[in-house]
Coordinates of C-alpha atoms and ligand atoms in Angstrom, one line a residue:
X1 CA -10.1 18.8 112.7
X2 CA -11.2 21.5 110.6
X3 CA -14.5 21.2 108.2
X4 CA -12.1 21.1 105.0
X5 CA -10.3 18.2 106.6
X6 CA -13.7 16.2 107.6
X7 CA -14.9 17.4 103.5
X8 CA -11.6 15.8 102.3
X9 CA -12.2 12.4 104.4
X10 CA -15.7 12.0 103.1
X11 CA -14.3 12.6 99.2
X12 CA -11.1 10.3 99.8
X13 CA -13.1 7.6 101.2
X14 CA -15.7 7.4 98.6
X15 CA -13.5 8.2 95.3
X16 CA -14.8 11.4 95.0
X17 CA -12.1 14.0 93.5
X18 CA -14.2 17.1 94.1
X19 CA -17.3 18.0 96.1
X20 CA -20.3 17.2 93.8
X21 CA -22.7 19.8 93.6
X22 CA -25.4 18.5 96.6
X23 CA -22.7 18.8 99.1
X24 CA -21.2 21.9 100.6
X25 CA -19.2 23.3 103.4
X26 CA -22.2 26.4 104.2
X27 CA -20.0 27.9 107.7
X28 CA -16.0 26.7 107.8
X29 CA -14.8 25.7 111.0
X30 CA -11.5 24.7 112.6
X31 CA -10.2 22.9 115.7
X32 CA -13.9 20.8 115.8
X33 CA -13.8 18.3 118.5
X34 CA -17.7 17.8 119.0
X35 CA -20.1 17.1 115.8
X36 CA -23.8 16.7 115.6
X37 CA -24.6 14.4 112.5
X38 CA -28.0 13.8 111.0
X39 CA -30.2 13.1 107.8
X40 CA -32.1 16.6 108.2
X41 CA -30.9 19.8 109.5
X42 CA -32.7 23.0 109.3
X43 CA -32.9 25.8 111.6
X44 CA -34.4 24.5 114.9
X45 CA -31.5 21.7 114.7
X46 CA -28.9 24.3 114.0
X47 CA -30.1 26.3 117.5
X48 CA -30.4 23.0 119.5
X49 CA -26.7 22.2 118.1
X50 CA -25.9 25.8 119.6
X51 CA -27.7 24.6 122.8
X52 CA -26.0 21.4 123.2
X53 CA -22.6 23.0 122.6
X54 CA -21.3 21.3 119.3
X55 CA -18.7 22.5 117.5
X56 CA -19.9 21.2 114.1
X57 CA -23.2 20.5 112.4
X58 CA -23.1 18.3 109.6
X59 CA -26.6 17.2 107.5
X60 CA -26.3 14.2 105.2
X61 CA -29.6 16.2 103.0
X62 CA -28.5 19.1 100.9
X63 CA -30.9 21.7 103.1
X64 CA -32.3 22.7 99.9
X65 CA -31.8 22.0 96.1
X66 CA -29.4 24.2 94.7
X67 CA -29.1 25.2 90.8
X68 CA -26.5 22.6 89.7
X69 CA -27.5 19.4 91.9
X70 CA -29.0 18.2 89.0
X71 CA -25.7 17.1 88.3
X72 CA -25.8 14.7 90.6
X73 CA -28.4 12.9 89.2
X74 CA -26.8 12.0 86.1
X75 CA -24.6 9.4 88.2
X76 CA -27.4 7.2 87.5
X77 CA -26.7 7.5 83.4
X78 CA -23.2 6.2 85.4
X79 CA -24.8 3.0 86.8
X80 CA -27.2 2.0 84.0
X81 CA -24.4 2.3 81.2
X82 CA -22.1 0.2 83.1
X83 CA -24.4 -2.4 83.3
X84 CA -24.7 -2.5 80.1
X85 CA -27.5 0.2 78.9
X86 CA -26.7 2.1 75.7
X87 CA -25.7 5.8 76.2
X88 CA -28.6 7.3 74.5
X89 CA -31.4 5.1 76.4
X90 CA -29.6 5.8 79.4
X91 CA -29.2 10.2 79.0
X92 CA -32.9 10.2 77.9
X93 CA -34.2 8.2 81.0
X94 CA -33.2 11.2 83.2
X95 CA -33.6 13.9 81.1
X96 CA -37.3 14.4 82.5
X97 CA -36.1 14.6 85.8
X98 CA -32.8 16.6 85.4
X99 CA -35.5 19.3 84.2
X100 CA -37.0 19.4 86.8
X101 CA -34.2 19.5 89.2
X102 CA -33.2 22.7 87.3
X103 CA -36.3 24.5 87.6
X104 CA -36.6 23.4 91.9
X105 CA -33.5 24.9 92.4
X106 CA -34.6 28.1 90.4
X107 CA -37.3 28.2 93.1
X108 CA -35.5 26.9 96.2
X109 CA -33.9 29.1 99.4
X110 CA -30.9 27.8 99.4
X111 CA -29.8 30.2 101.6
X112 CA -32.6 29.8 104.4
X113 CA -30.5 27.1 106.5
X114 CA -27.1 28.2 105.8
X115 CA -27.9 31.9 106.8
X116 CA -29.1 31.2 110.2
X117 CA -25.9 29.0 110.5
X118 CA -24.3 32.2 109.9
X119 CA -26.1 34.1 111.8
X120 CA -25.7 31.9 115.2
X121 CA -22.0 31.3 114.1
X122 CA -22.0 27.7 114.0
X123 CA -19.9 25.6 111.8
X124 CA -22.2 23.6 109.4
X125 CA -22.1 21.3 106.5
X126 CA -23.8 18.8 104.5
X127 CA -22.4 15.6 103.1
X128 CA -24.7 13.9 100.7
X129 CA -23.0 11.9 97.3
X130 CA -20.2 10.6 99.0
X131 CA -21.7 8.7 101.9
X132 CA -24.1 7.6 99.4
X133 CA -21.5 6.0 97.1
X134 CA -20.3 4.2 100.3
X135 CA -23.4 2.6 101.0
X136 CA -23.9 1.8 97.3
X137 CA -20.5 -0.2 97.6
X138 CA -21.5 -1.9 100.4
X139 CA -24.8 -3.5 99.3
X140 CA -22.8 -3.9 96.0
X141 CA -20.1 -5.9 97.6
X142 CA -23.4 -8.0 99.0
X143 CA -24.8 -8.0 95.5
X144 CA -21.5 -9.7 94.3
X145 CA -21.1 -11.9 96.5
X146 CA -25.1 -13.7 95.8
X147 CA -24.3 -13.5 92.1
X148 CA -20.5 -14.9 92.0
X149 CA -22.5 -17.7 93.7
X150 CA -24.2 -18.7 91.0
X151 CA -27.9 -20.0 90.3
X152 CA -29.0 -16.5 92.1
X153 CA -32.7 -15.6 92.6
X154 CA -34.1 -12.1 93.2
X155 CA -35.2 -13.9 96.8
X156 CA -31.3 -14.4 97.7
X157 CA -30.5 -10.8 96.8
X158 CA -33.0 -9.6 99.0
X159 CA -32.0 -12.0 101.9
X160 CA -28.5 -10.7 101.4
X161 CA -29.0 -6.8 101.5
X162 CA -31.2 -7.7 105.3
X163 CA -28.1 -8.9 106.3
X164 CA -26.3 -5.6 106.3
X165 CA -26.7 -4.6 110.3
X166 CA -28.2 -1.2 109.7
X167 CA -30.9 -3.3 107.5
X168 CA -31.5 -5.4 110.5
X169 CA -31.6 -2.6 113.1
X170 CA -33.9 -0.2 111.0
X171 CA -37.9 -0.1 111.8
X172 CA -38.0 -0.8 108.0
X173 CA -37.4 -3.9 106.3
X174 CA -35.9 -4.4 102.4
X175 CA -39.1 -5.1 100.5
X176 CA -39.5 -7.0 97.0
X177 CA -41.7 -4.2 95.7
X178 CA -42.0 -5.7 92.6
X179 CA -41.1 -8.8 90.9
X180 CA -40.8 -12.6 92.7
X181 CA -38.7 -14.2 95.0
X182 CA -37.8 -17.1 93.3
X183 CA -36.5 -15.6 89.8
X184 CA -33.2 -16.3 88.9
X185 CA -31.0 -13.0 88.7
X186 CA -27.9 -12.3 86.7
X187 CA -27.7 -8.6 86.2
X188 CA -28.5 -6.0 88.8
X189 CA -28.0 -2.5 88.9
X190 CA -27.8 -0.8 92.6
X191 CA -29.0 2.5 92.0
X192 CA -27.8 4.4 94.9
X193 CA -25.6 7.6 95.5
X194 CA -27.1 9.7 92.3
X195 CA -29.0 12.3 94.5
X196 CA -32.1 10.6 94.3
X197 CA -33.5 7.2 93.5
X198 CA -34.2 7.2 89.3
X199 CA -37.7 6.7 89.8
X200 CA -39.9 5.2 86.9
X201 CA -38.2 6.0 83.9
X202 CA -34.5 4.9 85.0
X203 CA -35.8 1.1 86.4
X204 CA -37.8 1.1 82.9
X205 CA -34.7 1.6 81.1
X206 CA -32.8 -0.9 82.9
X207 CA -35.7 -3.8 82.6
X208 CA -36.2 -3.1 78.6
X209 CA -31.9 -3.5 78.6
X210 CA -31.7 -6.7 80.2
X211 CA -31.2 -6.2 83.7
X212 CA -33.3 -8.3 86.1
X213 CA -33.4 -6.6 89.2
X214 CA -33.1 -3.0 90.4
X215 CA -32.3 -1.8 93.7
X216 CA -33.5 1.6 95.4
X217 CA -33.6 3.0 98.9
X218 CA -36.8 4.4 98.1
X219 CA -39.5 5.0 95.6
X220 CA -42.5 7.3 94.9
X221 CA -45.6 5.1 95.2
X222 CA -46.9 6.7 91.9
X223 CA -43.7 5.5 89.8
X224 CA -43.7 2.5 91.6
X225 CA -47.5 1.8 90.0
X226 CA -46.0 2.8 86.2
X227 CA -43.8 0.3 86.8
X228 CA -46.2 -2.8 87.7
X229 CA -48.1 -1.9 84.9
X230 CA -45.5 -3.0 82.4
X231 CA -45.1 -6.1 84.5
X232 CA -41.8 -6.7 83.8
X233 CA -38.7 -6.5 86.1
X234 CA -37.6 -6.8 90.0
X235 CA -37.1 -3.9 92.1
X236 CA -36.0 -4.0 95.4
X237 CA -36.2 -0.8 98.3
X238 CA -34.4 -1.6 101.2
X239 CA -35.8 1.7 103.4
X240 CA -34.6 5.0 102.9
X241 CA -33.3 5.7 106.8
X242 CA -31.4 2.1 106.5
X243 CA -29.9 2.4 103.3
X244 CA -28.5 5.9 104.3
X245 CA -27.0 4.9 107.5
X246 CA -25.0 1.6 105.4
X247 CA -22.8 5.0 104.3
X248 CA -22.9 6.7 107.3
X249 CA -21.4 4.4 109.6
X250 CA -18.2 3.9 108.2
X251 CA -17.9 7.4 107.8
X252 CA -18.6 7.7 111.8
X253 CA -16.2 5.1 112.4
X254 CA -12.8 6.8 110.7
X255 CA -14.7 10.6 112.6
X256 CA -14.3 8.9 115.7
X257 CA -10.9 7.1 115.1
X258 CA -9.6 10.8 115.1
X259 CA -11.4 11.9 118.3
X260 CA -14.2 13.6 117.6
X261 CA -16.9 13.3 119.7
X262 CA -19.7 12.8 117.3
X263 CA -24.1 12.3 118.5
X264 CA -26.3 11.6 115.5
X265 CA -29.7 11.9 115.6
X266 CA -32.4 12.9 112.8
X267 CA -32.5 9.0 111.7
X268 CA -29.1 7.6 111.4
X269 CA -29.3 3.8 112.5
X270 CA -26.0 3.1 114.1
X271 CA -26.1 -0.8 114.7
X272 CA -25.0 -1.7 117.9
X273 CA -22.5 -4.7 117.9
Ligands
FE2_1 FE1 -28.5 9.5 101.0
FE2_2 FE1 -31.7 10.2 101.9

């Protein structure tokens, strides 16, 4: 396979029509049989990759925040307006952060990683938004299923989403970080796949416009605390490492199906069963 072919995979599978702006192809490759695939890859990983042999790196993590990836970000206006939050509510509960995105990638390398991929001739790339949005489907689809149920509580949500395997076989387990167990839930917003999770200001916005539960792969413990203060809402975090892999996996799966050899490492939990 060549690394446009593997790029064009990741977008067809996930609905994607063009690479967002926190994925990249850094060093093209063709006729790539063996592929080393992780969370994080910076310049030791690129030399052990050279070591091992591979014909392919690829990172899930952009190896450093570029000037547009902000872009990204704004798929959370995406979620929340969907469910339901007005347009306006919704553009000015990222705008704090989407400034702040533009100014770290005024001061980022990005180079730093991809240059030393250069350097030692190794194919490398990084597939972040995509293989997020697949594992935003899939606790979706587990989401859907609790609600078209009926007489849901935040408690079954929760329950559902550590039935995923990767949930299961992670060190980490989905945690109620805030809210109760047994509240009923009709509306929930997955908030997954946007770059990064939408910390305070975007599960504030979807509490004071009626949705009952949030759900992140991860959360800042300082946002988290804003959050408890208002005392109103139920957020879930299911891990960051577990809620990654749920897109990696069948991502792996149609890689493999083509036969490439692919080792992860770098904290993707492939379930074994
Ligand atoms: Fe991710
Ligand atoms: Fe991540």
């Amino acid at each position: 396979m060549t690394t446009d072919e593997i790029m064009s995979l990741a977008l067809g599978m996930s609905g994607y029509r063009r690479v967002p702006e926190d994925s990249a192809i850094f060093v093209p490759g063709n006729g790539i049989r063996k592929v080393l695939f992780g969370l994080d890859v910076s310049t030791a990983e690129l030399q052990l990759a050279k070591t091992l042999g591979v014909d392919l790196v690829i990172a899930h993590h952009p190896p450093a925040t570029t000037t547009e990836i902000w872009k990204v970000f704004l798929r959370h206006v995406e979620f929340m307006t969907a469910a339901g939050v007005p347009e306006d509510a919704a553009l000015a509960a990222v705008a704090e952060k989407v400034e702040g995105l533009k100014l770290r990638g005024q001061a980022a390398n990005y180079d730093h990683v991809p240059s030393v991929a250069r350097l030692l001739g190794i194919p490398f790339m990084n597939v972040h938004a995509p293989l997020d949005e697949l594992g935003r489907r899939r606790m979706r689809e587990q989401v859907d299923a609790v609600l078209t149920r009926g007489r849901a509580t935040v408690g079954d949500v929760v329950e559902a989403l550590r039935a995923l395997p990767e949930m299961r076989a992670a060190h980490t387990a989905v945690q109620l970080a805030m809210g109760e167990g047994a509240t009923p839930v009709r509306k929930v917003v997955v908030a997954h796949g946007a770059y990064t999770n939408g910390g305070y200001p975007v599960a504030r916005t979807c509490f004071a416009h009626g949705i009952d539960l949030v759900v992140y792969i991860h959360i800042d413990f300082g946002e988290l605390q804003r959050l408890r203060a208002e005392g109103r809402g139920n957020l879930i975090v299911t891990g960051h490492l577990a809620g990654d892999s749920l897109g990696f996996t069948p991502f792996l799966r149609e890689l493999r199906e083509r036969g490439l050899e692919v080792t992860t490492f770098s904290g993707v939990i492939e379930p074994t069963a």
